[in-house]
Amino acid sequence: MRKRVLFPRTARVVLRRLALMIPLLLAITLLSFGMMRLAGSDVVLQRMESTGTVLSQQALDDARAQLGLDRPFWQQYLHWLCGVLRGDMGVSYVSGQEVFSAIVQRLPATLLLASLAVAMTVVIALPLGILAAVCRGRAIDWLLRAASFVGGSLPNFFVALVLMYLFAIRLRLLPVISTGVNLTSALLPALTLAIAMSARYLRQVRAAVLEELARPYVAGALARGVPFCRVLWGSVLRSALGTLLTLLALSIGSLLGGTAIVESIFLWDGVGKLAVDAIQMRDYPIIQAYVMWMAILYSVLNLVTDLVSPLLDPRLRAGEAPA
Amino acid sequence: MSRRACRVRLRLGVLLVLTALLLLAVVFARQICPFDPYAHDYAAALLPPCPAHPLGTDQFGRDMLARVLVGGQTSIFSALGLVGVLTLTGTAAGLVCGWAGGLWDTLLMRLADLCLAFPGLVAALGIAALANGGSAGAVLALAVIGWPKYARLVRSHTLTLRDSDFVAAAKLAGESPAFVVVRHILPNLAGPVLVTAALDVGTSMMELAGLSFLGLGAQSPAAEWGSMMSGSRSMLQLYPWVLLAPGLAIFLTTALFNLLGDAVRDVLAPEQNTAG
């Protein structure tokens, strides 16, 4: 019965949120368009600097005219917008590749990296968090909490460099920089991302398990003689998993955006590295596409989280979820 | 006061003293370490840590201790400045939204959505150029993305406070709205905002260092921990101390600020501590 009442409302919410994305995307792309133009240098100058040749003003102006960079700002933006509406996101100024295929081509690499990092986080944070909660107040709890604190205070580029030094240079187990999109190359960058996330989630899993263990039903089950392990596996773990999944869903957005530094250090050929390179070369079409992809990702993930959280926590279903 | 509350306060005191010492060391860097952080001395290049240079020297023969201390001025004070800007703008925006409501509320909250969805890297480059390079640009960029969090926090607290009995009483007593906001709303907001701000200093420092590491914040040769690490990336294999010195400086300072943030939270809002 409930499903039948719930569905039309959900559909309405989804439609309204998708409609709200249109002005958001327009504003964001216009803003980034403006910012890039204000950033001073442009791709023509950057290309000249990187090749080291000095060109005449005439040659620079010709190159700009060829790319349409000499036209007024609003004309450039409208031209770009009309292209996007026709499904044409333009061509990279630097590589000449189509922007859409450049992004789609690198998407699997970033998704592989992100999902590997998420999998590692679950494998690290869940058992250790439960262990810390069960051994509350003992040496192992203290040790795990200290480790999670240290992990949370290390910047990811420092972790990346230390891991590189240990595993690639000292132990020679893994490649220093990626040798293509494969699992061995993905291990170190994914571990870098997983360390920071695990540090954060270990504490939250521990808190969730402790809260669950303090509930009356646990004391009741134990008093009835149900073994502690069964209470832990049967009931406590399920609720802890729910907490962790919600947290992970919330962090996927920042994870996909935050891979930029790690991808650049390990030369992992994903969307983040593409964006950093494009920003340094002022490759406007790629930057615009990246901004759009981040904004869409952010909005869609927010929407999905809002839709999924009532499924995980029935209490939210009763109240009007803020749209 | 219970024994636990005493212990929490003592911890906060010790951490405040440590933070003050760190800030003093950074401010008086030139007096503590006689070496010039910018002068090249190729005869002393890449020396491992020794009595004269406790943290060694880099590829240009610059003393690492001097560079780490002077770099701390940029790294630490930009992080503090960033959190200050976030607190002020976020509180102001949140107050307007929560207190005035209506059109202002809708406009500012839509603007907040816009800023939240904007990628930090692009904002950093655009704003860094406007601010003529340097770490001010990176601070502004992170402020643009960061303020909505504070605005939402303050807005929700203001909404609750606005409907509370003591605010109604103050209004009935004939107090002006400005007086009610300053005298009754702001003091009640100070706690949650301060706790959030204290917990944010460490993260802000890491994010700023990350932008500098990518070359989007403070630029070489300026001594800043993130850009120092970026510039000496290739030294990792043979001269690790050139990399370790700024790296450990970021780690220790972030850890200190995180501990301080936890202590502030335990004193002001112990119910938010989930570590128990």
Coordinates of C-alpha atoms in Angstrom, one line a residue:
Chain A
M1 CA 0.0 0.0 0.0
R2 CA 2.7 2.4 1.1
K3 CA 4.6 2.0 -2.2
R4 CA 1.6 3.1 -4.2
V5 CA 1.3 6.3 -2.2
L6 CA 5.1 6.9 -2.2
F7 CA 5.8 6.6 -5.9
P8 CA 4.0 9.7 -7.4
R9 CA 5.5 11.9 -4.8
T10 CA 9.0 10.5 -5.5
A11 CA 8.5 11.1 -9.2
R12 CA 7.5 14.7 -8.6
V13 CA 10.5 15.3 -6.4
V14 CA 12.8 13.8 -9.0
L15 CA 11.3 15.9 -11.8
R16 CA 11.5 19.1 -9.8
R17 CA 15.1 18.5 -8.8
L18 CA 16.1 17.7 -12.3
A19 CA 14.3 20.9 -13.5
L20 CA 16.3 22.9 -10.8
M21 CA 19.5 21.5 -12.3
I22 CA 19.0 23.5 -15.5
P23 CA 19.5 27.0 -14.0
L24 CA 22.2 25.6 -11.8
L25 CA 24.2 24.3 -14.8
L26 CA 23.6 27.5 -16.7
A27 CA 24.9 29.6 -13.8
I28 CA 27.9 27.4 -13.1
T29 CA 29.1 27.1 -16.7
L30 CA 28.7 30.9 -17.2
L31 CA 30.7 31.5 -14.0
S32 CA 33.5 29.1 -14.9
F33 CA 33.5 30.6 -18.5
G34 CA 34.0 34.1 -16.9
M35 CA 36.6 32.9 -14.4
M36 CA 38.8 31.3 -17.1
R37 CA 38.7 34.4 -19.2
L38 CA 39.7 36.5 -16.2
A39 CA 42.6 34.1 -15.5
G40 CA 44.9 36.2 -17.7
S41 CA 46.8 33.9 -19.9
D42 CA 45.2 31.8 -22.6
V43 CA 45.9 28.6 -24.5
V44 CA 47.8 30.4 -27.2
L45 CA 50.2 32.0 -24.8
Q46 CA 50.6 28.7 -22.8
R47 CA 51.3 26.8 -25.9
M48 CA 54.0 29.3 -26.9
E49 CA 55.6 29.2 -23.5
S50 CA 55.6 25.4 -23.4
T51 CA 57.2 25.1 -26.8
G52 CA 59.7 27.9 -26.0
T53 CA 59.3 29.6 -29.4
V54 CA 58.6 33.3 -29.6
L55 CA 55.8 34.3 -32.0
S56 CA 54.8 37.6 -33.4
Q57 CA 51.7 39.4 -32.2
Q58 CA 50.2 38.8 -35.6
A59 CA 50.7 35.0 -35.3
L60 CA 49.2 35.0 -31.8
D61 CA 46.2 37.0 -33.0
D62 CA 45.7 34.6 -36.0
A63 CA 45.8 31.6 -33.6
R64 CA 43.2 33.3 -31.4
A65 CA 40.9 34.1 -34.3
Q66 CA 41.1 30.5 -35.5
L67 CA 39.9 29.3 -32.1
G68 CA 37.3 32.1 -31.9
L69 CA 39.0 33.6 -28.8
D70 CA 38.9 37.1 -30.3
R71 CA 35.1 37.4 -30.2
P72 CA 33.3 39.1 -27.4
F73 CA 32.8 37.1 -24.2
W74 CA 29.0 36.6 -24.5
Q75 CA 29.3 35.4 -28.1
Q76 CA 31.9 32.8 -27.1
Y77 CA 29.6 31.6 -24.3
L78 CA 26.5 31.4 -26.6
H79 CA 28.5 29.6 -29.2
W80 CA 29.6 27.1 -26.7
L81 CA 26.1 26.7 -25.2
C82 CA 24.5 26.2 -28.6
G83 CA 27.1 23.5 -29.3
V84 CA 26.4 21.7 -26.0
L85 CA 22.6 21.8 -26.7
R86 CA 23.3 20.1 -30.1
G87 CA 25.4 17.5 -28.3
D88 CA 28.7 19.0 -29.4
M89 CA 31.0 19.9 -26.6
G90 CA 33.8 21.1 -28.8
V91 CA 37.3 20.1 -29.5
S92 CA 40.3 20.3 -27.1
Y93 CA 42.6 23.2 -28.0
V94 CA 45.7 21.3 -27.1
S95 CA 45.2 17.7 -28.4
G96 CA 42.5 18.4 -31.0
Q97 CA 40.5 15.5 -29.6
E98 CA 36.7 15.7 -29.2
V99 CA 36.0 16.8 -25.6
F100 CA 33.2 14.3 -25.1
S101 CA 35.3 11.3 -26.2
A102 CA 38.3 12.6 -24.2
I103 CA 36.2 12.6 -21.0
V104 CA 34.3 9.3 -21.8
Q105 CA 37.6 7.6 -22.6
R106 CA 39.1 8.6 -19.2
L107 CA 36.0 8.0 -17.2
P108 CA 36.6 4.2 -16.7
A109 CA 40.0 4.9 -15.2
T110 CA 38.6 7.3 -12.6
L111 CA 35.7 5.0 -11.8
L112 CA 38.0 2.1 -11.4
L113 CA 40.2 4.1 -9.0
A114 CA 37.3 5.4 -7.0
S115 CA 35.5 2.0 -6.7
L116 CA 38.8 0.3 -5.7
A117 CA 39.3 3.0 -3.1
V118 CA 35.7 2.5 -1.8
A119 CA 36.2 -1.3 -1.6
M120 CA 39.5 -0.9 0.3
T121 CA 37.8 1.5 2.7
V122 CA 35.0 -1.0 3.4
V123 CA 37.5 -3.8 3.9
I124 CA 39.7 -1.6 6.2
A125 CA 37.2 0.5 8.2
L126 CA 34.4 -1.9 8.8
P127 CA 36.2 -4.8 10.6
L128 CA 38.6 -2.4 12.4
G129 CA 35.8 -0.1 13.5
I130 CA 33.8 -3.1 14.9
L131 CA 37.0 -4.4 16.6
A132 CA 37.6 -1.0 18.2
A133 CA 34.0 -0.9 19.5
V134 CA 34.0 -4.4 20.9
C135 CA 37.4 -3.9 22.6
R136 CA 36.3 -0.4 23.8
G137 CA 38.7 1.1 26.3
R138 CA 41.4 -1.5 25.8
A139 CA 44.8 -1.1 24.3
I140 CA 43.7 -2.2 20.8
D141 CA 40.9 0.4 20.8
W142 CA 43.3 3.1 21.8
L143 CA 45.8 2.0 19.1
L144 CA 43.1 1.9 16.4
R145 CA 41.8 5.4 17.4
A146 CA 45.4 6.8 17.4
A147 CA 46.0 5.3 13.9
S148 CA 42.7 6.8 12.6
F149 CA 43.7 10.1 14.0
V150 CA 47.1 10.0 12.3
G151 CA 45.5 8.9 9.0
G152 CA 43.1 11.8 9.2
S153 CA 45.9 14.4 9.7
L154 CA 48.0 13.4 6.8
P155 CA 47.5 15.3 3.5
N156 CA 46.9 12.8 0.6
F157 CA 49.8 14.0 -1.5
F158 CA 52.1 13.3 1.5
V159 CA 50.6 9.8 1.9
A160 CA 51.0 9.3 -1.9
L161 CA 54.7 10.2 -1.8
V162 CA 55.4 8.0 1.2
L163 CA 53.6 5.0 -0.3
M164 CA 55.5 5.5 -3.5
Y165 CA 58.8 5.6 -1.6
L166 CA 58.0 2.5 0.4
F167 CA 56.3 0.2 -2.1
A168 CA 57.8 1.4 -5.4
I169 CA 61.3 2.6 -4.6
R170 CA 62.3 0.7 -1.6
L171 CA 60.5 -2.7 -2.0
R172 CA 60.1 -2.4 -5.8
L173 CA 56.8 -4.2 -5.6
L174 CA 54.6 -1.9 -7.6
P175 CA 55.2 0.6 -10.5
V176 CA 56.2 4.1 -9.4
I177 CA 53.9 5.7 -12.0
S178 CA 51.0 4.0 -13.7
T179 CA 51.8 1.7 -16.6
G180 CA 48.3 2.0 -18.0
V181 CA 44.9 1.4 -16.6
N182 CA 45.3 -1.9 -14.8
L183 CA 44.9 -3.2 -11.2
T184 CA 48.6 -3.2 -10.2
S185 CA 48.9 0.5 -11.2
A186 CA 45.7 1.3 -9.4
L187 CA 46.7 -0.2 -6.1
L188 CA 48.9 2.7 -4.8
P189 CA 46.6 5.6 -5.8
A190 CA 43.6 3.7 -4.5
L191 CA 45.3 2.9 -1.2
T192 CA 46.2 6.6 -0.9
L193 CA 42.5 7.6 -1.2
A194 CA 41.4 4.7 1.0
I195 CA 43.7 5.6 3.9
A196 CA 42.2 9.1 4.3
M197 CA 38.6 7.7 4.0
S198 CA 39.2 4.8 6.3
A199 CA 40.6 7.0 9.0
R200 CA 37.4 9.1 9.0
Y201 CA 35.0 6.1 8.8
L202 CA 36.7 3.9 11.3
R203 CA 35.7 6.3 14.0
Q204 CA 32.1 6.6 12.7
V205 CA 31.7 2.8 12.4
R206 CA 33.0 2.5 16.0
A207 CA 30.5 5.1 17.2
A208 CA 27.6 3.4 15.3
V209 CA 28.4 0.0 16.7
L210 CA 28.8 1.3 20.2
E211 CA 25.5 3.1 20.0
E212 CA 23.8 -0.1 18.8
L213 CA 25.5 -2.2 21.5
A214 CA 24.1 0.1 24.1
R215 CA 20.5 -0.6 23.0
P216 CA 18.2 -2.7 25.3
Y217 CA 17.7 -5.4 22.8
V218 CA 21.3 -6.4 22.9
A219 CA 21.2 -6.7 26.7
G220 CA 18.0 -8.6 26.3
A221 CA 19.4 -11.0 23.8
L222 CA 22.5 -11.6 25.9
A223 CA 20.4 -12.2 29.0
R224 CA 18.4 -14.8 27.1
G225 CA 21.7 -16.6 26.4
V226 CA 22.1 -15.6 22.7
P227 CA 25.9 -15.8 22.0
F228 CA 27.5 -12.4 21.7
C229 CA 28.9 -13.3 18.2
R230 CA 25.4 -13.9 16.9
V231 CA 24.1 -10.6 18.3
L232 CA 27.0 -8.9 16.7
W233 CA 26.7 -10.6 13.3
G234 CA 22.9 -10.7 13.2
S235 CA 21.8 -7.3 14.3
V236 CA 24.6 -4.9 15.2
L237 CA 26.6 -5.4 12.0
R238 CA 23.5 -4.7 9.8
S239 CA 22.9 -1.3 11.3
A240 CA 26.6 -0.5 11.2
L241 CA 26.7 -1.3 7.5
G242 CA 23.8 1.0 6.9
T243 CA 25.7 3.9 8.5
L244 CA 28.8 3.2 6.5
L245 CA 26.9 2.9 3.2
T246 CA 25.2 6.3 3.8
L247 CA 28.5 7.9 4.6
L248 CA 30.2 6.4 1.5
A249 CA 27.3 7.5 -0.7
L250 CA 27.8 11.1 0.6
S251 CA 31.5 11.0 0.0
I252 CA 31.5 9.6 -3.6
G253 CA 31.1 13.1 -5.0
S254 CA 34.1 14.5 -3.2
L255 CA 36.0 11.3 -4.0
L256 CA 35.5 11.6 -7.7
G257 CA 36.4 15.3 -7.6
G258 CA 39.3 14.8 -5.1
T259 CA 41.1 12.2 -7.2
A260 CA 42.8 15.1 -9.1
I261 CA 45.8 15.4 -6.9
V262 CA 46.3 11.6 -6.6
E263 CA 45.9 11.1 -10.3
S264 CA 48.4 13.8 -11.1
I265 CA 51.0 12.4 -8.7
F266 CA 50.7 8.8 -10.0
L267 CA 50.2 10.0 -13.6
W268 CA 46.9 8.0 -13.6
D269 CA 45.2 8.9 -16.9
G270 CA 41.8 9.8 -15.4
V271 CA 39.3 12.7 -15.5
G272 CA 41.0 14.5 -12.6
K273 CA 44.4 14.6 -14.3
L274 CA 42.8 15.6 -17.5
A275 CA 41.2 18.6 -15.6
V276 CA 44.5 19.6 -13.9
D277 CA 46.4 19.5 -17.2
A278 CA 43.6 21.4 -19.0
I279 CA 43.6 24.1 -16.3
Q280 CA 47.4 24.6 -16.6
M281 CA 47.1 24.8 -20.4
R282 CA 43.9 27.0 -20.3
D283 CA 42.2 24.4 -22.5
Y284 CA 38.7 26.0 -22.1
P285 CA 36.5 23.3 -23.8
I286 CA 37.9 20.6 -21.5
I287 CA 37.6 22.7 -18.4
Q288 CA 34.0 23.6 -19.2
A289 CA 33.1 19.9 -19.7
Y290 CA 34.8 19.1 -16.4
V291 CA 32.8 21.8 -14.5
M292 CA 29.6 20.4 -16.0
W293 CA 30.5 16.9 -15.1
M294 CA 31.2 17.8 -11.5
A295 CA 28.0 19.9 -11.2
I296 CA 25.8 17.1 -12.7
L297 CA 27.5 14.5 -10.5
Y298 CA 27.1 16.6 -7.4
S299 CA 23.4 17.2 -8.0
V300 CA 22.5 13.6 -9.1
L301 CA 24.4 12.1 -6.1
N302 CA 22.6 14.5 -3.7
L303 CA 19.3 13.5 -5.2
V304 CA 20.1 9.8 -5.0
T305 CA 21.2 10.1 -1.4
D306 CA 18.0 11.9 -0.5
L307 CA 16.0 9.2 -2.3
V308 CA 17.9 6.2 -0.8
S309 CA 18.2 7.4 2.8
P310 CA 14.5 6.8 3.6
L311 CA 14.9 3.2 2.3
L312 CA 17.8 2.7 4.8
D313 CA 16.1 4.5 7.7
P314 CA 12.3 4.1 7.7
R315 CA 11.9 6.9 10.3
L316 CA 12.7 9.5 7.5
R317 CA 9.9 8.1 5.4
A318 CA 7.2 9.4 7.8
G319 CA 8.4 13.0 7.8
E320 CA 8.4 15.2 4.8
A321 CA 11.9 14.9 3.4
P322 CA 13.3 18.3 2.5
A323 CA 13.4 18.5 -1.3
Chain B
M1 CA 32.7 20.6 38.0
S2 CA 33.2 16.9 37.5
R3 CA 36.6 15.3 37.2
R4 CA 36.0 14.6 33.5
A5 CA 35.2 18.3 32.9
C6 CA 38.4 19.3 34.7
R7 CA 40.4 16.9 32.6
V8 CA 38.9 18.2 29.4
R9 CA 39.7 21.8 30.4
L10 CA 43.2 20.9 31.3
R11 CA 43.7 19.3 27.9
L12 CA 42.4 22.4 26.1
G13 CA 44.8 24.5 28.2
V14 CA 47.8 22.4 27.3
L15 CA 46.9 22.4 23.6
L16 CA 46.3 26.2 23.6
V17 CA 49.8 26.7 25.1
L18 CA 51.3 24.3 22.4
T19 CA 49.5 26.2 19.6
A20 CA 50.7 29.5 21.0
L21 CA 54.3 28.2 21.1
L22 CA 53.9 27.0 17.4
L23 CA 52.5 30.4 16.3
L24 CA 55.4 32.2 18.2
A25 CA 58.0 30.0 16.6
V26 CA 56.6 30.7 13.1
V27 CA 56.2 34.5 13.7
F28 CA 59.8 34.8 15.0
A29 CA 61.2 32.4 12.4
R30 CA 63.9 34.8 11.4
Q31 CA 65.1 35.2 15.0
I32 CA 65.1 31.5 15.7
C33 CA 66.9 30.3 12.6
P34 CA 69.8 32.6 11.4
F35 CA 69.8 31.2 7.8
D36 CA 68.0 33.1 5.0
P37 CA 65.2 30.9 3.6
Y38 CA 65.6 32.3 0.1
A39 CA 69.4 32.7 -0.3
H40 CA 71.0 30.1 -2.6
D41 CA 74.3 28.5 -1.4
Y42 CA 75.3 25.7 -3.8
A43 CA 78.3 24.7 -1.7
A44 CA 75.8 23.6 1.0
A45 CA 73.3 21.9 -1.4
L46 CA 71.4 18.8 -0.3
L47 CA 73.2 18.3 3.0
P48 CA 71.6 15.7 5.2
P49 CA 70.4 16.8 8.7
C50 CA 73.5 17.8 10.7
P51 CA 74.1 20.1 13.8
A52 CA 74.4 23.3 11.6
H53 CA 71.2 22.4 9.6
P54 CA 68.9 20.3 11.8
L55 CA 66.6 19.5 8.9
G56 CA 69.2 19.5 6.2
T57 CA 69.3 21.7 3.1
D58 CA 67.5 21.6 -0.3
Q59 CA 68.8 21.4 -3.8
F60 CA 69.7 25.2 -3.7
G61 CA 71.5 24.9 -0.4
R62 CA 68.6 26.7 1.5
D63 CA 68.3 25.7 5.1
M64 CA 65.2 23.5 5.5
L65 CA 64.5 24.6 9.1
A66 CA 64.4 28.2 8.1
R67 CA 62.2 27.4 5.1
V68 CA 59.8 25.3 7.1
L69 CA 59.4 28.0 9.8
V70 CA 59.0 30.8 7.3
G71 CA 56.7 28.6 5.2
G72 CA 54.6 28.1 8.3
Q73 CA 53.7 31.7 8.3
T74 CA 52.0 31.3 5.0
S75 CA 50.5 27.8 5.6
I76 CA 49.2 28.4 9.1
F77 CA 48.0 32.0 8.8
S78 CA 46.2 31.3 5.5
A79 CA 44.4 28.4 7.1
L80 CA 43.4 30.6 10.1
G81 CA 42.4 33.4 7.7
L82 CA 40.3 31.0 5.6
V83 CA 38.4 29.7 8.7
G84 CA 38.0 33.4 9.8
V85 CA 36.5 34.4 6.5
L86 CA 34.3 31.3 6.4
T87 CA 33.0 31.9 9.9
L88 CA 32.2 35.6 9.2
T89 CA 30.5 35.3 5.8
G90 CA 28.8 32.0 6.7
T91 CA 27.3 33.4 9.9
A92 CA 26.2 36.7 8.3
A93 CA 24.5 34.8 5.4
G94 CA 23.0 32.2 7.7
L95 CA 21.6 34.9 10.0
V96 CA 20.0 36.8 7.1
C97 CA 18.4 33.6 5.8
G98 CA 17.2 32.4 9.1
W99 CA 16.0 35.7 10.6
A100 CA 14.7 37.6 7.5
G101 CA 13.6 34.5 5.6
G102 CA 11.5 35.1 2.4
L103 CA 13.2 36.2 -0.8
W104 CA 16.6 36.7 0.8
D105 CA 16.5 33.1 2.2
T106 CA 15.7 31.6 -1.2
L107 CA 18.3 33.7 -3.0
L108 CA 21.2 33.0 -0.6
M109 CA 20.4 29.3 -0.4
R110 CA 20.3 28.9 -4.2
L111 CA 23.7 30.8 -4.2
A112 CA 24.9 28.3 -1.6
D113 CA 23.9 25.4 -3.9
L114 CA 25.7 27.0 -6.8
C115 CA 28.9 27.4 -4.7
L116 CA 28.7 23.8 -3.3
A117 CA 28.5 22.3 -6.8
F118 CA 31.4 24.4 -8.2
P119 CA 34.7 22.4 -8.6
G120 CA 37.4 23.8 -6.3
L121 CA 40.2 23.5 -8.8
V122 CA 38.5 25.7 -11.4
A123 CA 37.5 28.3 -8.7
A124 CA 41.1 28.3 -7.4
L125 CA 42.6 29.1 -10.8
G126 CA 40.1 31.8 -11.7
I127 CA 40.3 33.5 -8.4
A128 CA 44.1 33.1 -8.0
A129 CA 44.4 35.1 -11.2
L130 CA 42.1 37.8 -10.0
A131 CA 44.0 38.0 -6.7
N132 CA 47.3 38.3 -8.7
G133 CA 48.5 34.8 -7.7
G134 CA 49.7 33.7 -4.3
S135 CA 48.0 32.0 -1.5
A136 CA 45.3 34.7 -1.2
G137 CA 43.7 33.3 -4.3
A138 CA 43.6 29.8 -2.9
V139 CA 42.1 31.1 0.3
L140 CA 39.4 32.9 -1.6
A141 CA 38.6 29.9 -3.8
L142 CA 38.2 27.6 -0.8
A143 CA 36.1 30.3 1.0
V144 CA 33.7 30.4 -2.0
I145 CA 33.2 26.7 -1.8
G146 CA 33.2 26.5 2.0
W147 CA 30.8 29.2 3.3
P148 CA 27.5 27.3 2.5
K149 CA 28.3 24.8 5.3
Y150 CA 28.5 27.6 7.9
A151 CA 25.5 29.4 6.4
R152 CA 23.3 26.2 6.6
L153 CA 24.4 25.5 10.2
V154 CA 23.7 29.1 11.3
R155 CA 20.4 29.2 9.4
S156 CA 19.0 26.1 11.0
H157 CA 20.1 27.3 14.5
T158 CA 18.6 30.7 13.9
L159 CA 15.3 29.2 12.7
T160 CA 15.0 27.3 16.0
L161 CA 16.1 30.3 18.1
R162 CA 13.7 32.7 16.3
D163 CA 10.7 30.6 17.5
S164 CA 12.0 30.2 21.1
D165 CA 10.2 31.7 24.1
F166 CA 13.0 34.0 25.2
V167 CA 13.1 35.7 21.8
A168 CA 9.4 36.1 21.8
A169 CA 9.7 37.6 25.3
A170 CA 12.4 40.0 24.2
K171 CA 10.2 41.1 21.2
L172 CA 7.2 41.6 23.5
A173 CA 9.4 43.7 25.8
G174 CA 9.8 46.1 22.8
E175 CA 13.4 45.3 21.9
S176 CA 14.4 46.2 18.4
P177 CA 15.2 43.3 16.0
A178 CA 18.9 44.3 15.8
F179 CA 19.1 44.2 19.6
V180 CA 17.5 40.8 19.7
V181 CA 19.9 39.4 17.1
V182 CA 23.0 40.8 18.8
R183 CA 22.0 40.1 22.4
H184 CA 20.0 36.9 22.1
I185 CA 20.7 35.1 18.8
L186 CA 24.4 35.6 18.3
P187 CA 25.6 34.4 21.8
N188 CA 23.6 31.2 21.2
L189 CA 25.2 30.7 17.8
A190 CA 28.8 31.2 19.1
G191 CA 29.1 27.7 20.5
P192 CA 28.2 25.6 17.4
V193 CA 30.0 28.0 15.0
L194 CA 33.2 28.0 17.2
V195 CA 33.2 24.1 17.4
T196 CA 32.7 23.8 13.6
A197 CA 35.5 26.4 13.0
A198 CA 37.9 24.8 15.4
L199 CA 37.4 21.4 13.8
D200 CA 37.9 22.9 10.3
V201 CA 41.4 24.5 10.8
G202 CA 43.3 21.3 10.2
T203 CA 41.3 20.3 7.1
S204 CA 41.6 23.9 5.7
M205 CA 45.4 23.7 6.0
M206 CA 45.5 20.4 4.2
E207 CA 43.3 21.7 1.4
L208 CA 45.3 24.8 1.0
A209 CA 48.6 22.8 0.9
G210 CA 46.9 20.5 -1.7
L211 CA 46.1 23.5 -4.0
S212 CA 49.7 24.8 -3.6
F213 CA 51.0 21.3 -4.3
L214 CA 49.2 21.4 -7.7
G215 CA 50.6 24.9 -8.3
L216 CA 47.3 26.7 -7.8
G217 CA 48.2 28.5 -4.6
A218 CA 51.4 29.9 -3.3
Q219 CA 54.1 29.6 -6.0
S220 CA 57.7 28.7 -5.9
P221 CA 60.1 30.2 -4.7
A222 CA 57.8 31.4 -1.9
A223 CA 58.2 29.1 1.1
E224 CA 54.9 27.3 1.7
W225 CA 54.6 23.7 2.8
G226 CA 52.5 22.5 -0.1
S227 CA 54.6 24.1 -2.9
M228 CA 57.9 23.1 -1.1
M229 CA 56.8 19.5 -1.3
S230 CA 55.7 19.9 -5.0
G231 CA 59.0 21.5 -5.9
S232 CA 61.1 18.7 -4.3
R233 CA 59.0 15.7 -5.5
S234 CA 61.9 14.3 -7.5
M235 CA 64.2 14.3 -4.4
L236 CA 62.1 11.5 -2.9
Q237 CA 64.5 8.7 -3.7
L238 CA 67.9 10.1 -2.8
Y239 CA 67.3 13.1 -0.5
P240 CA 64.0 12.2 1.4
W241 CA 64.6 14.9 4.1
V242 CA 63.9 17.7 1.6
L243 CA 60.4 16.2 1.3
L244 CA 59.9 14.9 4.8
A245 CA 60.5 18.3 6.5
P246 CA 57.5 20.2 5.0
G247 CA 55.5 16.9 5.0
L248 CA 56.0 16.3 8.7
A249 CA 55.4 20.0 9.4
I250 CA 52.0 19.8 7.7
F251 CA 51.2 16.6 9.5
L252 CA 52.2 17.8 13.0
T253 CA 50.4 21.1 12.7
T254 CA 47.3 19.5 11.3
A255 CA 47.3 17.0 14.1
L256 CA 47.8 19.8 16.7
F257 CA 44.9 21.8 15.3
N258 CA 42.7 18.7 15.0
L259 CA 43.4 17.8 18.7
L260 CA 42.6 21.5 19.6
G261 CA 39.4 21.3 17.7
D262 CA 38.4 18.1 19.5
A263 CA 39.2 19.8 22.8
V264 CA 37.2 22.9 22.0
R265 CA 34.2 20.6 21.1
D266 CA 34.6 18.6 24.3
V267 CA 34.5 21.8 26.4
L268 CA 31.7 23.6 24.5
A269 CA 29.5 20.7 23.2
P270 CA 30.5 17.5 24.9
E271 CA 27.3 15.8 23.6
Q272 CA 28.8 15.9 20.0
N273 CA 31.8 13.7 21.1
T274 CA 31.1 10.2 19.6
A275 CA 34.4 8.7 20.8
G276 CA 33.3 8.1 24.4

